[in-house]
Coordinates of C-alpha atoms and ligand atoms in Angstrom, one line a residue:
X269 CA -56.2 81.4 -87.2
X270 CA -53.8 81.8 -84.9
X271 CA -52.8 78.0 -82.7
X272 CA -52.4 79.1 -78.8
X273 CA -49.1 78.6 -77.6
X274 CA -47.7 75.5 -75.8
X275 CA -44.4 73.7 -74.5
X276 CA -42.9 72.3 -77.4
X277 CA -43.7 68.9 -78.6
X278 CA -46.0 68.2 -75.4
X279 CA -48.7 66.4 -76.7
X280 CA -51.2 65.3 -73.9
X281 CA -52.6 62.4 -75.6
X282 CA -49.4 60.9 -75.2
X283 CA -48.8 62.3 -71.6
X284 CA -52.2 60.0 -70.4
X285 CA -50.9 57.8 -72.3
X286 CA -47.1 56.9 -70.0
X287 CA -48.6 56.8 -66.5
X288 CA -49.9 53.7 -66.8
X289 CA -46.5 52.2 -68.3
X290 CA -44.7 54.1 -65.7
X291 CA -47.2 53.1 -62.1
X292 CA -46.3 49.6 -63.9
X293 CA -42.3 49.9 -63.7
X294 CA -42.5 51.5 -60.0
X295 CA -44.6 48.2 -59.2
X296 CA -42.6 46.4 -60.4
X297 CA -39.9 48.0 -58.4
X298 CA -41.4 48.1 -55.7
X299 CA -42.5 43.9 -55.8
X300 CA -39.0 43.6 -56.4
X301 CA -37.5 46.2 -53.7
X302 CA -39.6 44.6 -52.0
X303 CA -38.7 40.7 -52.6
X304 CA -35.2 41.1 -52.1
X305 CA -35.6 43.2 -48.5
X306 CA -38.0 40.2 -47.6
X307 CA -35.1 37.4 -48.9
X308 CA -31.8 40.1 -46.3
X309 CA -34.9 39.9 -43.7
X310 CA -35.3 35.9 -43.8
X311 CA -31.6 35.5 -44.1
X312 CA -31.0 37.5 -41.1
X313 CA -34.0 36.0 -39.2
X314 CA -32.0 32.7 -40.2
X315 CA -28.9 34.4 -38.8
X316 CA -30.4 34.7 -35.2
X317 CA -32.0 32.3 -35.2
X318 CA -28.6 30.2 -35.8
X319 CA -27.4 32.2 -33.4
X320 CA -30.2 31.6 -31.0
X321 CA -29.6 27.8 -31.6
X322 CA -25.0 28.1 -30.9
X323 CA -26.2 29.9 -27.8
X324 CA -28.5 26.8 -26.6
X325 CA -25.9 24.3 -27.5
X326 CA -23.2 25.9 -26.0
X327 CA -25.6 26.1 -22.7
X328 CA -26.3 23.2 -23.0
X329 CA -22.3 21.8 -23.1
X330 CA -21.7 23.8 -20.5
X331 CA -24.5 22.7 -18.1
X332 CA -23.2 19.3 -18.7
X333 CA -19.6 20.5 -18.7
X334 CA -20.5 21.4 -14.8
X335 CA -22.1 18.6 -14.6
X336 CA -19.3 15.9 -15.4
X337 CA -17.2 18.7 -13.0
X338 CA -19.7 17.6 -10.7
X339 CA -19.7 13.8 -10.6
X340 CA -16.1 14.0 -10.9
X341 CA -15.8 16.1 -7.9
X342 CA -18.4 14.3 -5.7
X343 CA -16.1 10.7 -6.7
X344 CA -12.9 12.1 -6.5
X345 CA -14.8 13.7 -3.0
X346 CA -15.8 9.7 -1.6
X347 CA -13.1 7.9 -2.7
X348 CA -10.5 10.7 -1.1
X349 CA -8.4 7.8 1.2
X350 CA -8.4 10.7 3.9
X351 CA -11.6 12.0 5.4
X352 CA -13.0 15.5 4.7
X353 CA -15.9 17.6 6.4
X354 CA -17.5 20.6 5.4
X355 CA -18.4 22.6 8.2
X356 CA -21.1 26.2 6.9
X357 CA -21.1 29.2 8.2
X358 CA -23.0 28.3 11.2
X359 CA -20.1 25.3 11.9
X360 CA -23.1 22.3 11.0
X361 CA -22.1 19.5 9.3
X362 CA -22.6 20.4 5.4
X363 CA -20.7 17.2 3.8
X364 CA -19.1 14.1 5.5
X365 CA -16.8 12.4 2.8
X366 CA -17.2 8.3 2.9
X367 CA -13.6 7.8 4.7
X368 CA -14.3 10.1 7.3
X369 CA -17.7 8.0 7.8
X370 CA -16.1 4.5 8.3
X371 CA -12.9 6.4 10.2
X372 CA -15.8 8.1 12.5
X373 CA -17.8 4.7 12.6
X374 CA -20.8 7.1 11.8
X375 CA -23.9 5.1 10.1
X376 CA -26.4 8.3 11.0
X377 CA -26.3 11.1 8.1
X378 CA -24.6 13.7 10.5
X379 CA -25.8 16.4 8.4
X380 CA -27.3 19.5 9.9
X381 CA -25.3 18.4 13.1
X382 CA -22.2 19.9 14.4
X383 CA -19.2 18.3 15.4
X384 CA -19.6 18.2 19.0
X385 CA -23.1 16.4 18.6
X386 CA -21.5 14.2 15.7
X387 CA -18.6 12.9 17.2
X388 CA -18.8 13.6 21.0
X389 CA -15.5 14.9 20.5
X390 CA -14.9 18.6 22.5
X391 CA -11.6 18.9 21.5
X392 CA -11.9 18.9 18.1
X393 CA -15.4 21.3 18.4
X394 CA -12.9 23.4 19.6
X395 CA -10.9 23.7 17.5
X396 CA -13.4 24.1 15.2
X397 CA -14.3 27.5 17.2
X398 CA -10.7 28.8 17.4
X399 CA -10.4 28.0 13.8
X400 CA -13.5 30.5 13.6
X401 CA -12.0 33.1 15.6
X402 CA -8.7 33.2 14.5
X403 CA -9.3 32.6 10.9
X404 CA -6.3 30.6 10.3
X405 CA -5.3 26.8 10.1
X406 CA -4.6 24.4 13.0
X407 CA -4.5 21.1 13.4
X408 CA -4.9 18.3 16.6
X409 CA -4.1 14.6 17.5
X410 CA -7.3 12.8 18.9
X411 CA -7.8 9.0 20.0
X412 CA -10.1 7.8 19.4
X413 CA -12.7 6.9 22.2
X414 CA -14.1 3.4 21.9
X415 CA -11.8 2.0 19.0
X416 CA -9.1 0.8 20.9
X417 CA -5.4 2.8 19.7
X418 CA -6.5 4.7 16.8
X419 CA -5.2 7.7 16.4
X420 CA -6.3 10.7 14.3
X421 CA -4.5 13.4 12.7
X422 CA -6.9 16.4 12.0
X423 CA -5.9 19.7 10.0
X424 CA -8.9 22.4 10.1
X425 CA -9.1 25.4 7.8
X426 CA -11.1 28.3 7.3
X427 CA -12.8 29.5 3.8
X428 CA -12.9 32.8 4.3
X429 CA -15.7 35.2 1.9
X430 CA -13.2 37.4 -0.3
X431 CA -13.0 40.3 1.7
X432 CA -11.7 38.2 4.2
X433 CA -13.7 39.3 7.2
X434 CA -16.4 36.2 7.5
X435 CA -15.9 32.3 7.4
X436 CA -17.8 31.0 5.1
X437 CA -17.3 27.3 6.1
X438 CA -14.4 25.4 7.7
X439 CA -13.0 22.6 6.1
X440 CA -11.8 19.1 8.1
X441 CA -9.4 16.5 6.6
X442 CA -8.8 13.5 8.9
X443 CA -5.7 11.7 8.2
X444 CA -5.7 7.5 10.0
X445 CA -1.7 7.8 12.0
X446 CA -2.8 4.4 13.8
X447 CA -0.9 2.7 10.8
X448 CA 1.6 4.8 10.9
X449 CA 2.3 5.1 14.5
X450 CA 2.3 1.4 14.3
X451 CA 5.4 1.4 11.8
X452 CA 7.1 3.9 14.1
X453 CA 6.7 1.9 16.9
X454 CA 8.0 -1.6 15.1
X455 CA 10.5 0.2 13.9
X456 CA 12.0 1.6 17.3
X457 CA 11.9 -1.9 18.6
X458 CA 13.8 -3.5 15.6
X459 CA 16.3 -0.6 15.9
X460 CA 16.4 -1.3 20.2
X461 CA 17.0 -5.1 19.0
X462 CA 19.2 -5.1 16.9
X463 CA 21.0 -2.7 19.0
X464 CA 20.6 -5.7 21.9
X465 CA 21.9 -8.1 19.9
X466 CA 24.5 -6.9 18.6
X467 CA 25.9 -5.4 22.0
X468 CA 25.6 -8.7 23.9
X469 CA 28.4 -10.8 21.5
X470 CA 30.5 -7.5 21.4
X471 CA 31.1 -6.7 25.4
X472 CA 31.6 -10.5 26.2
X473 CA 34.5 -10.5 23.4
X474 CA 35.6 -6.9 24.9
X475 CA 35.8 -8.9 28.4
X476 CA 37.6 -11.8 27.1
X477 CA 40.3 -9.7 25.6
X478 CA 40.4 -7.4 28.6
X479 CA 41.3 -11.0 30.7
X480 CA 43.2 -12.3 28.4
X481 CA 45.0 -8.8 28.0
X482 CA 45.4 -8.6 31.9
X483 CA 47.3 -12.0 32.0
X484 CA 44.8 -14.8 30.7
X485 CA 46.9 -15.1 27.5
X486 CA 50.1 -16.7 29.3
X487 CA 47.7 -19.8 30.4
X488 CA 47.7 -21.3 27.0
X489 CA 44.7 -23.1 28.2
X490 CA 42.8 -20.8 28.9
X491 CA 44.0 -18.4 26.8
X492 CA 42.7 -21.1 23.7
X493 CA 39.2 -21.6 25.3
X494 CA 39.1 -17.5 25.7
X495 CA 39.5 -17.0 22.0
X496 CA 37.6 -20.2 21.0
X497 CA 34.6 -18.7 22.9
X498 CA 35.2 -15.1 21.1
X499 CA 35.6 -17.1 17.9
X500 CA 31.9 -18.3 18.6
X501 CA 30.9 -14.7 19.4
X502 CA 32.4 -13.2 15.8
X503 CA 30.7 -15.9 14.0
X504 CA 27.1 -14.8 16.2
X505 CA 27.4 -11.3 15.1
X506 CA 28.6 -12.4 11.3
X507 CA 25.4 -14.6 10.9
X508 CA 23.5 -11.5 12.3
X509 CA 24.5 -9.5 10.2
X510 CA 24.5 -11.7 7.4
X511 CA 20.4 -11.8 8.1
X512 CA 19.9 -8.7 8.8
X513 CA 21.2 -8.0 5.1
X514 CA 18.7 -11.1 3.4
X515 CA 16.0 -9.8 5.2
X516 CA 16.2 -6.3 4.2
X517 CA 17.0 -7.1 0.9
X518 CA 13.7 -9.5 0.6
X519 CA 11.5 -6.4 2.6
X520 CA 12.5 -4.0 0.2
X521 CA 11.8 -6.4 -2.6
X522 CA 14.7 -4.8 -4.8
X523 CA 15.7 -8.6 -6.2
X524 CA 13.1 -9.8 -8.5
X525 CA 12.9 -13.5 -8.0
X526 CA 13.8 -15.7 -11.0
X527 CA 11.2 -18.8 -10.7
X528 CA 11.4 -22.1 -12.2
X529 CA 10.1 -25.3 -12.3
X530 CA 12.0 -27.8 -11.2
X531 CA 12.6 -31.2 -8.5
X532 CA 12.7 -30.5 -5.3
X533 CA 14.7 -33.4 -4.5
X534 CA 17.9 -32.8 -5.6
X535 CA 17.4 -28.7 -3.7
X536 CA 17.0 -31.0 -0.9
X537 CA 20.0 -33.3 -1.0
X538 CA 22.3 -30.3 -1.5
X539 CA 21.7 -29.1 1.7
X540 CA 21.5 -32.6 3.3
X541 CA 25.1 -32.5 2.2
X542 CA 25.5 -29.0 3.1
X543 CA 24.5 -29.3 7.2
X544 CA 26.5 -32.9 6.9
X545 CA 29.2 -31.6 9.7
X546 CA 26.9 -29.9 11.8
X547 CA 24.1 -32.2 11.9
X548 CA 27.1 -35.2 12.7
X549 CA 28.5 -33.2 15.4
X550 CA 25.3 -34.2 17.3
X551 CA 24.5 -37.6 16.1
X552 CA 21.3 -36.8 13.9
X553 CA 20.1 -38.3 10.9
X554 CA 19.3 -36.1 7.7
X555 CA 16.5 -37.9 5.8
X556 CA 15.6 -36.8 1.9
X557 CA 12.5 -38.4 1.9
X558 CA 10.9 -35.8 -1.1
X559 CA 9.3 -38.2 -4.3
X560 CA 12.2 -38.3 -6.8
X561 CA 10.5 -36.3 -9.5
X562 CA 7.5 -34.0 -7.8
X563 CA 8.0 -30.7 -9.2
X564 CA 7.7 -27.2 -7.5
X565 CA 7.6 -23.4 -9.0
X566 CA 10.4 -21.6 -6.9
X567 CA 13.2 -19.4 -6.8
X568 CA 16.2 -22.2 -6.1
X569 CA 18.3 -19.7 -3.9
X570 CA 15.3 -18.4 -2.1
X571 CA 14.2 -22.2 -1.6
X572 CA 17.9 -23.5 -0.4
X573 CA 17.5 -20.6 2.5
X574 CA 14.7 -21.5 3.2
X575 CA 15.4 -25.5 3.4
X576 CA 18.3 -24.4 5.2
X577 CA 17.1 -22.7 8.0
X578 CA 14.5 -24.8 8.7
X579 CA 16.9 -28.5 9.2
X580 CA 19.8 -26.2 10.3
X581 CA 17.0 -25.5 13.1
X582 CA 15.9 -29.2 13.3
X583 CA 19.6 -30.0 14.0
X584 CA 20.0 -27.2 16.5
X585 CA 16.4 -27.9 18.2
X586 CA 16.6 -31.3 17.8
X587 CA 17.5 -34.3 20.3
X588 CA 21.5 -35.8 20.0
X589 CA 21.6 -38.9 17.7
X590 CA 17.8 -37.9 16.9
X591 CA 16.7 -37.4 12.8
X592 CA 15.4 -34.3 10.8
X593 CA 13.3 -35.7 8.1
X594 CA 11.9 -34.1 5.1
X595 CA 9.3 -34.5 3.2
X596 CA 6.6 -33.1 0.6
X597 CA 3.5 -34.5 -1.5
X598 CA 0.8 -33.0 -3.3
X599 CA -1.7 -31.4 -1.4
X600 CA -4.1 -30.8 -3.8
X601 CA -4.6 -28.9 -7.4
X602 CA -1.5 -27.7 -8.2
X603 CA -0.6 -28.0 -4.4
X604 CA 2.8 -29.2 -2.9
X605 CA 3.2 -29.3 1.0
X606 CA 6.5 -29.2 2.4
X607 CA 7.4 -30.5 6.2
X608 CA 10.5 -30.6 8.3
X609 CA 10.5 -32.8 11.3
X610 CA 12.7 -32.8 14.3
X611 CA 12.2 -34.9 17.1
X612 CA 13.6 -32.9 19.7
X613 CA 12.0 -30.7 22.3
X614 CA 9.5 -28.8 20.9
X615 CA 7.6 -25.5 21.0
X616 CA 5.3 -24.6 23.9
X617 CA 2.1 -24.1 22.5
X618 CA 1.7 -20.5 23.0
X619 CA 5.1 -19.4 21.4
X620 CA 4.3 -21.7 18.0
X621 CA 2.6 -18.5 16.2
X622 CA 5.1 -16.2 17.6
X623 CA 8.4 -18.1 16.7
X624 CA 8.0 -16.8 13.1
X625 CA 8.2 -12.4 14.5
X626 CA 11.8 -11.3 14.4
X627 CA 13.6 -11.9 17.1
X628 CA 11.8 -14.5 18.6
X629 CA 12.9 -16.6 20.6
X630 CA 11.1 -19.7 22.5
X631 CA 14.5 -19.9 24.4
X632 CA 16.9 -17.5 24.2
X633 CA 19.3 -19.3 26.1
X634 CA 19.9 -22.0 23.7
X635 CA 19.4 -19.6 20.3
X636 CA 21.6 -18.0 22.0
X637 CA 24.4 -21.0 22.6
X638 CA 23.6 -22.2 18.8
X639 CA 24.3 -18.9 17.3
X640 CA 21.4 -18.3 16.4
X641 CA 20.1 -15.0 15.4
X642 CA 15.9 -14.8 15.8
X643 CA 15.7 -14.3 11.7
X644 CA 15.7 -17.6 10.6
X645 CA 12.0 -18.3 10.9
X646 CA 10.7 -14.5 10.0
X647 CA 13.1 -15.3 6.6
X648 CA 11.4 -18.6 6.1
X649 CA 8.3 -16.4 6.3
X650 CA 8.5 -14.0 4.5
X651 CA 10.2 -16.5 0.9
X652 CA 7.0 -18.7 2.1
X653 CA 4.9 -16.2 1.3
X654 CA 6.3 -14.3 -1.5
X655 CA 6.1 -18.1 -3.7
X656 CA 2.5 -17.4 -2.2
X657 CA 2.4 -19.9 0.1
X658 CA 2.0 -20.2 4.0
X659 CA 4.0 -21.6 6.3
X660 CA 2.8 -23.4 9.7
X661 CA 4.1 -25.1 12.7
X662 CA 2.8 -28.4 14.7
X663 CA 4.1 -29.2 17.8
X664 CA 4.8 -31.4 21.0
X665 CA 6.7 -30.6 24.0
X666 CA 9.0 -33.5 24.3
X667 CA 8.1 -35.4 20.9
X668 CA 10.0 -32.3 18.3
X669 CA 8.2 -30.0 15.6
X670 CA 7.3 -30.1 12.2
X671 CA 7.4 -27.4 10.0
X672 CA 5.5 -26.5 7.1
X673 CA 5.2 -25.0 4.6
X674 CA 3.0 -25.2 0.6
X675 CA 4.4 -24.2 -2.7
X676 CA 3.1 -24.1 -6.2
X677 CA 3.5 -27.5 -8.4
X678 CA 3.7 -24.4 -11.3
X679 CA 2.1 -27.0 -13.9
X680 CA 0.1 -24.5 -15.3
X681 CA 2.9 -21.7 -15.0
X682 CA 5.4 -20.1 -17.2
X683 CA 8.9 -21.7 -16.5
X684 CA 10.3 -18.0 -17.1
X685 CA 7.4 -16.4 -14.9
X686 CA 9.7 -13.9 -12.7
X687 CA 8.3 -12.1 -9.4
X688 CA 9.4 -8.8 -7.9
Ligands
LIG156 P1 16.8 -18.3 16.0 O1 18.6 -18.5 15.4 O2 16.9 -18.3 17.2 O3 17.0 -19.8 15.9 P2 14.6 -18.5 14.3 O4 14.1 -17.3 13.9 O5 15.4 -19.5 13.0 O6 15.8 -18.3 15.5 O7 13.6 -19.6 15.5 C1 12.6 -18.8 16.7 C2 12.5 -19.4 17.9 O8 12.2 -20.5 16.8 C3 13.7 -19.9 18.4 O9 14.9 -19.2 18.9 C4 13.5 -21.3 18.9 O10 13.1 -21.0 20.5 C5 12.5 -21.6 18.3 N1 12.4 -22.8 17.4 C6 12.6 -23.0 15.6 N2 12.9 -24.2 15.3 C7 12.8 -24.5 16.3 C8 12.9 -27.0 16.6 N3 13.0 -27.1 14.9 N4 12.4 -26.8 17.8 C9 12.4 -26.1 18.2 N5 11.8 -24.9 18.7 C10 12.6 -24.2 17.9

């Protein structure tokens, strides 16, 4: 019998036994594939989470930065010495800093009001409207009503939209010119005073020289008198220039003070000797009553100048045959009070505070006659203040004056202390 033809080597029994292992391989493959895929998905999810976290952190950091920057701006805005007001698009006050509130004496909340409503400053309000219309900056000087003599300069600028058609805000910046104006006034007054002080002796000298040239030189007695007068006026000019230079040096603060803790009595003794001739010419006795061994903290050269000026005044304005006495005493913890007393003409009450002003003279004629510059006491005040002390006068007409000033004993300070 012949077997039916079939595929070479094909064995149906063998084939049916292959399927389970094939399926198993496929299943294992699928499981492995699934596992790998799952891991990749998880890794991807983790990266996405990390990215999200990064984004959250950088958003938080950005918010922190923004908040810090806002806080910094607010502090800057509030601490500016210039007053600043920002108006919104409808000219209403959006914010005003502390300086402006102080300058304009504002105590209420002015947000939402116009410049006119808040301050009643019509000119400033008109300028704001002009700036809005013309879209260009402008400035104005205003005198504040009510606050005596206060002058402000206000710069007004418009903030424009990107296409420059709309005014989005208006910014007002206020500068207080009061102090500047005062300084300018003082400067002008000082220049006028100095010019006057220089011109007076110069024109006198010129007058005497002309008279001499015109013939007075031929009369020896007259010539000698005139020449002595000329000498006196040139001395006055010299003192004036010296005092001006001292004052300018003191005011510029160029020279550092060299503080030393030293005995005060020897310094007074030195000045007594130096002024002896001037005192004798008016039969005035100079008395040093400063206790021996009393020490003060001072710049010796500057303190020499103070004593010179006060004792010289005591001689100039003292009574002929009188006495100028210097005293010093401990006046509290680490404080020494020095007094320079004369028994001369005295100073009227109304002039007592003013004698420390530059060029102020209670008695013009006498001061000039004595070669006074009108700067001596302002130099004294400057030096005493730079020593951390204070200076004042007590005086009675016909009985005399005492100029007092304080110094530190310097018991706690180091000897090499420097002050500039
Ligand atoms: P001056 O060079 O005119 O003396 P000062 O600044 O030293 O300038 O003094 C200012 C003014 O104070 C003097 O012109 C004088 O009128 C008054 N004065 C100063 N010291 C005395 C004093 N001891 N007695 C009376 N008046 C004085």
